[in-house]
């Protein structure tokens, strides 16, 4: 695909805008609703089926540019703030969750977050828990896309053994699928490394069954 093709796609609205969010505490709910309302008015909400159709046929199939809001980590406020606002606006959001963060007993979640580059906000530090429960993950998965953000917020360079692959790529996908009853279609590394940078990890991602990889600059169809 050459530059002229890209330009034509942009001019015709055949592109996808992905906006990444992390913590969305209650104090930011009004701002988040305002932002997402503007996106919902200008863009079409994109589902996994929409992406699958585009990659299979090359047909965009939407009347506007596409939009996916992505909420990272698996914070409790994914369930109390982000998902309800997306529901109000009819947006399909993607939630990459750190499965071992969700597994943590509530009294260990702050220590886990501190040890695994998971940013917290002051207003929530006194809460009885910081992460989603698996029941909340299942509820979010009824309307939205839930995928692993690895088991423990791992960068690609930390996955070097078969045990690492099982802990960070295979088991998180299996667990999310068991809980949601939906396919966990995408892998996401800490720091957003794209597919195609390392043969070992690329093969591990494919063998685990993922079809997409989310990076800092793109959603890649990998299978």
Coordinates of N, CA and C in Angstrom, one line a residue, residues 36-182:
X36 N -15.7 11.2 25.4 CA -16.2 10.1 24.6 C -17.4 10.5 23.9
X37 N -18.2 11.4 24.4 CA -19.4 11.9 23.6 C -18.9 12.5 22.3
X38 N -17.9 13.3 22.4 CA -17.4 13.9 21.1 C -16.9 12.9 20.1
X39 N -16.2 11.9 20.7 CA -15.7 10.8 19.8 C -16.9 10.0 19.2
X40 N -17.9 9.8 20.0 CA -19.1 9.0 19.5 C -19.9 9.8 18.4
X41 N -19.8 11.1 18.5 CA -20.5 11.9 17.5 C -19.7 11.9 16.2
X42 N -18.4 11.8 16.2 CA -17.6 11.9 15.0 C -17.1 10.6 14.4
X43 N -17.2 9.5 15.2 CA -16.6 8.3 14.8 C -17.7 7.2 14.9
X44 N -17.4 6.1 14.2 CA -18.3 4.9 14.4 C -17.6 3.9 15.4
X45 N -18.3 3.4 16.3 CA -17.8 2.4 17.2 C -17.4 1.1 16.4
X46 N -16.3 0.5 16.8 CA -15.7 -0.6 16.0 C -15.7 -1.8 16.9
X47 N -16.2 -2.9 16.4 CA -16.2 -4.2 17.1 C -15.1 -5.1 16.6
X48 N -14.9 -6.2 17.2 CA -14.0 -7.2 16.7 C -14.5 -7.7 15.4
X49 N -15.8 -7.9 15.2 CA -16.3 -8.4 14.0 C -16.0 -7.4 12.8
X50 N -16.1 -6.1 13.1 CA -15.7 -5.1 12.1 C -14.3 -5.2 11.7
X51 N -13.4 -5.4 12.6 CA -12.0 -5.6 12.3 C -11.8 -6.9 11.5
X52 N -12.4 -8.0 11.9 CA -12.2 -9.2 11.2 C -12.7 -9.1 9.8
X53 N -13.8 -8.4 9.6 CA -14.4 -8.2 8.2 C -13.4 -7.4 7.4
X54 N -12.9 -6.4 7.9 CA -11.9 -5.5 7.2 C -10.7 -6.3 6.7
X55 N -10.1 -7.1 7.7 CA -8.9 -7.8 7.3 C -9.2 -9.0 6.4
X56 N -10.4 -9.5 6.4 CA -10.7 -10.6 5.5 C -11.1 -10.1 4.1
X57 N -11.7 -9.0 4.0 CA -12.3 -8.5 2.7 C -11.6 -7.3 2.2
X58 N -11.0 -6.5 3.1 CA -10.5 -5.2 2.6 C -11.6 -4.1 2.6
X59 N -12.8 -4.5 2.9 CA -13.9 -3.5 2.9 C -14.1 -2.9 4.2
X60 N -14.2 -1.5 4.3 CA -14.3 -0.8 5.5 C -15.6 -1.1 6.2
X61 N -16.7 -0.9 5.4 CA -18.0 -1.3 5.9 C -18.6 -0.4 6.9
X62 N -18.0 0.8 7.2 CA -18.6 1.7 8.2 C -18.8 3.1 7.5
X63 N -19.7 3.9 7.9 CA -20.0 5.1 7.3 C -19.1 6.3 7.8
X64 N -18.3 6.0 8.7 CA -17.4 7.0 9.3 C -16.1 6.4 9.7
X65 N -15.1 7.2 10.0 CA -13.9 6.6 10.6 C -14.2 5.8 11.9
X66 N -13.4 4.8 12.2 CA -13.7 4.0 13.3 C -13.0 4.5 14.6
X67 N -13.6 4.1 15.7 CA -13.1 4.5 17.0 C -13.1 3.4 18.0
X68 N -12.0 3.2 18.7 CA -11.9 2.2 19.9 C -11.3 2.9 21.1
X69 N -12.1 3.1 22.2 CA -11.4 3.5 23.4 C -10.9 2.3 24.1
X70 N -9.7 2.4 24.7 CA -9.0 1.3 25.3 C -8.6 1.7 26.8
X71 N -9.1 0.8 27.7 CA -8.9 1.1 29.1 C -8.0 0.0 29.7
X72 N -6.8 0.5 30.1 CA -5.8 -0.5 30.5 C -5.8 -0.8 32.0
X73 N -5.2 -2.0 32.3 CA -4.7 -2.5 33.6 C -5.7 -3.4 34.3
X74 N -7.0 -3.0 34.3 CA -7.9 -3.8 35.2 C -8.3 -3.1 36.5
X75 N -8.3 -1.8 36.5 CA -8.7 -1.0 37.6 C -10.1 -1.2 38.0
X76 N -10.5 -1.1 39.2 CA -11.8 -1.2 39.7 C -12.7 -0.2 38.9
X77 N -12.1 1.0 38.7 CA -12.9 2.1 38.0 C -13.2 1.8 36.6
X78 N -12.6 0.7 36.0 CA -13.1 0.2 34.7 C -14.6 -0.1 34.8
X79 N -15.0 -0.7 35.9 CA -16.3 -1.2 36.1 C -17.3 -0.1 36.6
X80 N -16.7 0.8 37.4 CA -17.6 1.8 38.1 C -17.7 3.1 37.2
X81 N -16.7 3.4 36.4 CA -16.7 4.6 35.6 C -16.7 4.4 34.1
X82 N -15.6 3.8 33.6 CA -15.4 3.7 32.2 C -16.5 2.9 31.5
X83 N -16.7 1.7 31.9 CA -17.7 0.8 31.1 C -19.1 1.4 31.2
X84 N -19.6 1.9 32.3 CA -20.9 2.5 32.3 C -21.0 3.7 31.3
X85 N -20.0 4.6 31.2 CA -20.1 5.7 30.3 C -20.1 5.2 28.9
X86 N -19.3 4.2 28.6 CA -19.3 3.7 27.2 C -20.6 3.0 26.9
X87 N -21.2 2.4 27.9 CA -22.6 1.8 27.7 C -23.6 2.9 27.4
X88 N -23.5 4.0 28.1 CA -24.5 5.1 27.9 C -24.4 5.6 26.4
X89 N -23.1 5.6 25.9 CA -22.9 6.2 24.6 C -22.9 5.2 23.5
X90 N -23.1 4.0 23.8 CA -23.2 3.0 22.7 C -21.8 2.6 22.1
X91 N -20.8 2.8 22.9 CA -19.4 2.6 22.4 C -18.9 1.2 22.9
X92 N -18.3 0.5 22.0 CA -17.6 -0.8 22.3 C -16.2 -0.4 22.7
X93 N -15.8 -0.7 24.0 CA -14.5 -0.4 24.5 C -13.7 -1.7 24.6
X94 N -12.4 -1.6 24.6 CA -11.5 -2.7 24.8 C -10.8 -2.5 26.2
X95 N -10.8 -3.6 26.9 CA -10.2 -3.6 28.3 C -9.1 -4.6 28.4
X96 N -7.8 -4.2 28.2 CA -6.7 -5.1 28.4 C -6.4 -5.1 29.9
X97 N -6.6 -6.3 30.5 CA -6.4 -6.4 32.0 C -5.2 -7.2 32.4
X98 N -4.6 -6.8 33.5 CA -3.4 -7.5 34.0 C -4.0 -8.6 34.9
X99 N -4.0 -9.9 34.5 CA -4.8 -10.9 35.2 C -4.3 -11.2 36.6
X100 N -3.0 -11.1 36.9 CA -2.5 -11.3 38.2 C -2.9 -10.2 39.2
X101 N -3.1 -9.0 38.7 CA -3.6 -7.9 39.5 C -5.0 -8.2 39.9
X102 N -5.8 -8.7 39.0 CA -7.2 -9.1 39.4 C -7.2 -10.2 40.4
X103 N -6.2 -11.2 40.2 CA -6.1 -12.3 41.1 C -5.7 -11.9 42.6
X104 N -5.0 -10.8 42.7 CA -4.5 -10.4 44.0 C -5.6 -10.2 45.1
X105 N -5.4 -10.7 46.3 CA -6.3 -10.3 47.4 C -6.2 -8.8 47.5
X106 N -7.4 -8.2 47.9 CA -7.4 -6.7 48.0 C -6.3 -6.1 48.8
X107 N -6.0 -6.7 49.9 CA -4.9 -6.1 50.8 C -3.5 -6.2 50.2
X108 N -3.4 -6.9 49.1 CA -2.1 -7.0 48.4 C -2.0 -6.2 47.1
X109 N -3.1 -5.6 46.7 CA -3.2 -5.0 45.4 C -2.3 -3.8 45.3
X110 N -2.2 -3.0 46.3 CA -1.3 -1.8 46.3 C 0.1 -2.2 46.1
X111 N 0.6 -3.2 46.9 CA 1.9 -3.6 46.8 C 2.2 -4.2 45.4
X112 N 1.3 -5.0 44.9 CA 1.4 -5.5 43.5 C 1.6 -4.4 42.5
X113 N 0.7 -3.4 42.6 CA 0.7 -2.3 41.7 C 2.1 -1.6 41.8
X114 N 2.6 -1.3 43.0 CA 3.9 -0.7 43.1 C 5.0 -1.5 42.5
X115 N 4.9 -2.8 42.6 CA 6.0 -3.6 42.1 C 5.9 -3.9 40.6
X116 N 4.8 -3.6 39.9 CA 4.6 -3.9 38.5 C 4.2 -2.7 37.6
X117 N 4.6 -1.6 38.0 CA 4.5 -0.4 37.1 C 3.0 -0.1 36.8
X118 N 2.1 -0.3 37.8 CA 0.7 0.0 37.7 C 0.4 1.3 38.5
X119 N 0.1 2.4 37.8 CA -0.1 3.7 38.4 C -1.4 3.7 39.2
X120 N -1.4 4.3 40.3 CA -2.6 4.5 41.2 C -2.8 6.0 41.4
X121 N -4.1 6.3 41.8 CA -4.4 7.7 42.0 C -4.8 7.9 43.5
X122 N -4.4 9.0 44.0 CA -4.5 9.3 45.4 C -5.9 9.1 45.9
X123 N -6.9 9.5 45.2 CA -8.3 9.4 45.7 C -8.8 8.0 45.9
X124 N -8.1 7.0 45.3 CA -8.6 5.6 45.5 C -7.7 4.8 46.5
X125 N -6.7 5.3 47.0 CA -5.8 4.6 47.9 C -6.4 4.1 49.1
X126 N -7.5 4.7 49.6 CA -8.2 4.3 50.8 C -9.3 3.3 50.5
X127 N -9.5 2.9 49.2 CA -10.6 2.0 48.9 C -10.2 0.6 49.4
X128 N -11.3 -0.2 49.5 CA -11.0 -1.6 50.0 C -10.4 -2.4 49.0
X129 N -10.5 -2.1 47.7 CA -9.7 -2.8 46.6 C -9.5 -1.8 45.5
X130 N -8.5 -2.1 44.7 CA -8.1 -1.2 43.6 C -8.4 -1.9 42.2
X131 N -8.4 -3.2 42.2 CA -8.6 -3.9 40.9 C -10.0 -4.4 40.7
X132 N -10.3 -4.8 39.5 CA -11.6 -5.5 39.2 C -11.6 -6.8 39.9
X133 N -12.9 -7.3 40.2 CA -13.1 -8.7 40.5 C -13.3 -9.5 39.2
X134 N -13.2 -10.8 39.3 CA -13.5 -11.6 38.1 C -15.0 -11.5 37.7
X135 N -15.9 -11.3 38.7 CA -17.3 -11.1 38.4 C -17.5 -9.9 37.6
X136 N -16.7 -8.8 37.9 CA -16.8 -7.5 37.2 C -16.2 -7.7 35.8
X137 N -15.2 -8.5 35.7 CA -14.6 -8.7 34.3 C -15.6 -9.4 33.5
X138 N -16.3 -10.4 34.0 CA -17.4 -11.1 33.3 C -18.5 -10.1 32.8
X139 N -18.9 -9.2 33.7 CA -19.9 -8.3 33.4 C -19.5 -7.3 32.3
X140 N -18.3 -6.8 32.4 CA -17.7 -6.0 31.3 C -17.7 -6.7 30.0
X141 N -17.3 -8.0 30.0 CA -17.2 -8.8 28.8 C -18.5 -9.1 28.1
X142 N -19.6 -8.8 28.7 CA -20.9 -9.0 28.0 C -21.1 -8.0 26.9
X143 N -20.6 -6.8 27.0 CA -20.8 -5.8 26.0 C -19.5 -5.3 25.4
X144 N -18.4 -5.6 26.0 CA -17.1 -5.0 25.6 C -16.1 -6.1 25.3
X145 N -14.9 -5.7 24.9 CA -13.8 -6.7 24.5 C -12.8 -6.7 25.6
X146 N -12.6 -7.9 26.2 CA -11.7 -8.0 27.3 C -10.5 -8.9 26.8
X147 N -9.3 -8.4 27.0 CA -8.1 -9.1 26.5 C -7.1 -9.0 27.6
X148 N -6.0 -9.9 27.5 CA -5.0 -9.8 28.5 C -4.0 -8.7 28.2
X149 N -3.5 -8.0 29.3 CA -2.4 -7.1 29.2 C -1.2 -7.8 29.9
X150 N -1.0 -9.1 29.5 CA -0.1 -10.1 30.1 C -0.6 -10.4 31.5
X151 N 0.1 -11.4 32.1 CA -0.3 -11.8 33.5 C 0.1 -10.8 34.5
X152 N 1.2 -10.2 34.4 CA 1.7 -9.3 35.5 C 2.3 -8.0 34.9
X153 N 1.8 -7.5 33.8 CA 2.2 -6.2 33.2 C 3.7 -6.4 32.7
X154 N 3.9 -7.4 31.9 CA 5.2 -7.7 31.5 C 5.6 -7.1 30.2
X155 N 6.8 -6.6 30.1 CA 7.3 -6.2 28.8 C 7.8 -7.4 28.0
X156 N 7.9 -7.2 26.7 CA 8.2 -8.4 25.9 C 9.6 -9.0 26.3
X157 N 10.5 -8.1 26.7 CA 11.9 -8.6 27.0 C 12.0 -9.5 28.3
X158 N 10.9 -9.5 29.1 CA 10.9 -10.3 30.3 C 10.3 -11.7 30.0
X159 N 9.8 -12.0 28.8 CA 9.2 -13.2 28.5 C 10.3 -14.0 27.6
X160 N 11.0 -14.9 28.3 CA 12.2 -15.5 27.6 C 12.2 -17.0 27.8
X161 N 11.3 -17.6 28.7 CA 11.3 -19.0 28.9 C 9.9 -19.5 28.7
X162 N 9.8 -20.9 28.6 CA 8.5 -21.5 28.4 C 7.6 -21.2 29.6
X163 N 8.2 -21.1 30.8 CA 7.4 -20.8 32.0 C 6.9 -19.3 31.9
X164 N 7.7 -18.4 31.4 CA 7.2 -17.0 31.2 C 6.1 -17.0 30.2
X165 N 6.2 -17.7 29.2 CA 5.1 -17.7 28.2 C 3.8 -18.2 28.8
X166 N 3.9 -19.3 29.5 CA 2.7 -19.8 30.2 C 2.1 -18.8 31.1
X167 N 2.9 -18.2 32.0 CA 2.4 -17.3 33.0 C 1.9 -16.0 32.4
X168 N 2.6 -15.4 31.4 CA 2.2 -14.1 30.9 C 1.3 -14.1 29.6
X169 N 1.3 -15.1 28.9 CA 0.6 -15.1 27.6 C -0.5 -16.2 27.5
X170 N -0.2 -17.4 27.9 CA -1.2 -18.5 27.8 C -2.2 -18.5 28.8
X171 N -1.8 -18.5 30.1 CA -2.8 -18.6 31.2 C -3.7 -17.4 31.3
X172 N -3.2 -16.2 31.0 CA -4.1 -15.0 31.0 C -5.2 -15.1 30.0
X173 N -4.9 -15.6 28.8 CA -5.9 -15.7 27.8 C -6.9 -16.8 28.2
X174 N -6.4 -17.9 28.7 CA -7.3 -19.0 29.1 C -8.3 -18.5 30.2
X175 N -7.7 -17.8 31.2 CA -8.6 -17.3 32.3 C -9.6 -16.4 31.8
X176 N -9.3 -15.4 31.0 CA -10.3 -14.4 30.5 C -11.4 -15.1 29.7
X177 N -11.0 -16.1 28.9 CA -12.0 -16.8 28.1 C -12.9 -17.6 29.0
X178 N -12.4 -18.2 30.0 CA -13.2 -19.0 30.9 C -14.2 -18.1 31.6
X179 N -13.8 -16.9 32.0 CA -14.6 -16.0 32.8 C -15.7 -15.3 32.0
X180 N -15.3 -14.8 30.8 CA -16.2 -14.0 29.9 C -17.0 -14.9 29.0
X181 N -16.5 -16.1 28.6 CA -17.2 -16.9 27.6 C -17.0 -16.3 26.2
X182 N -16.0 -15.4 26.1 CA -15.7 -14.8 24.8 C -14.2 -15.0 24.4

